[in-house]
Amino acid sequence: EPEVTQTPSHQVTQMGQEVILRCVPISNHLYFYWYRQILGQKVEFLVSFYNNEISEKSEIFDDQFSVERPDGSNFTLKIRSTKLEDSAMYFCASSPGLRTYEQYFGPGTRLTVT
Amino acid sequence: AQSVTQLGSHVSVSEGALVLLRCNYSSSVPPYLFWYVQYPNQGLQLLLKYTTGATLVKGINGFEAEFKKSETSFHLTKPSAHMSDAAEYFCAVSLGDMRFGAGTRLTVKP
């Protein structure tokens, strides 16, 4: 069964450093998402991406964040200058359509900023 | 704005007992509602969803949920809990992106 994959599973970085989190969505899906989950808290929407551009973003997704689909398979989330409060689990998701379609989630990347 | 509220951050049941996890939604348009499960150190897995049609929806692992418009609820149930059901459960409403509830941690006692 096709699945969303994410690398790395765990990333440790120093405050102020740039990180890139990578995702490979399910191949025939059209919509791509990033969510984050701070330890012990709810899953929060960051950004959605369709047709090679951002379709929606939350207030969390500020200028320090960017997303890209550099080729036909990868979908990346970049944090330019990490802060301690960026420490969280980051989930990538993809779906074949909007609203009525479930989103398929990857296993997540645990980002630890020291 | 559309949102979901999960009542009870932690639910504990005995193995074989009924599982009831509560979710209420707020929506000005017909909602599309989902339940996801998260096992330790894993991603989110879809249990079931309601979009249109039958208000009682069945999902994986013996779970089901009933959409009740009059009560703005979408509670998740399972007749008989199993130890393997211990996990975090999230209710969500789809706006395009998913808006999740705070989650309910289910503990199953032997």
PDB file of C-alpha atoms in Angstrom, chain A residues 33 35 37 42-43 45 56 91 98-103 105-107, chain B residues 30 32 34 36 38 43-44 46 49 51 90 94 96-98 100-101:
ATOM      1  CA  TYR A  33       0.502  19.583   3.747  1.00  0.00           C
ATOM      2  CA  TYR A  35       1.599  19.997  10.274  1.00  0.00           C
ATOM      3  CA  GLN A  37       2.821  18.768  16.984  1.00  0.00           C
ATOM      4  CA  LYS A  42      -2.538  19.143  19.433  1.00  0.00           C
ATOM      5  CA  VAL A  43      -1.591  18.724  15.800  1.00  0.00           C
ATOM      6  CA  PHE A  45      -1.786  23.019  10.488  1.00  0.00           C
ATOM      7  CA  GLU A  56      -3.194  28.134   2.478  1.00  0.00           C
ATOM      8  CA  PHE A  91       4.154  15.664   9.880  1.00  0.00           C
ATOM      9  CA  LEU A  98      -9.841  18.519  -0.917  1.00  0.00           C
ATOM     10  CA  ARG A  99     -12.176  18.426   2.063  1.00  0.00           C
ATOM     11  CA  THR A 100     -13.988  15.118   1.578  1.00  0.00           C
ATOM     12  CA  TYR A 101     -10.746  13.263   1.098  1.00  0.00           C
ATOM     13  CA  GLU A 102      -8.734  11.947   3.990  1.00  0.00           C
ATOM     14  CA  GLN A 103      -5.161  13.036   4.319  1.00  0.00           C
ATOM     15  CA  PHE A 105       0.174  11.212   7.083  1.00  0.00           C
ATOM     16  CA  GLY A 106       3.822  10.331   7.182  1.00  0.00           C
ATOM     17  CA  PRO A 107       5.508   9.012  10.336  1.00  0.00           C
TER      18      PRO A 107
ATOM     19  CA  PRO B  30     -21.953  20.963   6.498  1.00  0.00           C
ATOM     20  CA  TYR B  32     -16.567  16.855   6.931  1.00  0.00           C
ATOM     21  CA  PHE B  34     -12.618  12.569  10.650  1.00  0.00           C
ATOM     22  CA  TYR B  36      -7.463   9.674  13.403  1.00  0.00           C
ATOM     23  CA  GLN B  38      -1.823   7.968  16.717  1.00  0.00           C
ATOM     24  CA  GLY B  43       2.074   9.186  12.463  1.00  0.00           C
ATOM     25  CA  LEU B  44      -1.656   9.655  12.216  1.00  0.00           C
ATOM     26  CA  LEU B  46      -7.337   7.400   9.574  1.00  0.00           C
ATOM     27  CA  LYS B  49     -14.672   9.752   8.145  1.00  0.00           C
ATOM     28  CA  THR B  51     -18.726  13.429   4.539  1.00  0.00           C
ATOM     29  CA  PHE B  90      -7.861  12.908  17.323  1.00  0.00           C
ATOM     30  CA  SER B  94     -11.666  19.390   7.143  1.00  0.00           C
ATOM     31  CA  GLY B  96      -9.128  21.758   3.075  1.00  0.00           C
ATOM     32  CA  ASP B  97      -6.524  21.572   5.794  1.00  0.00           C
ATOM     33  CA  MET B  98      -7.404  19.511   8.855  1.00  0.00           C
ATOM     34  CA  PHE B 100      -7.639  18.824  14.926  1.00  0.00           C
ATOM     35  CA  GLY B 101      -8.998  18.573  18.414  1.00  0.00           C
TER      36      GLY B 101
END
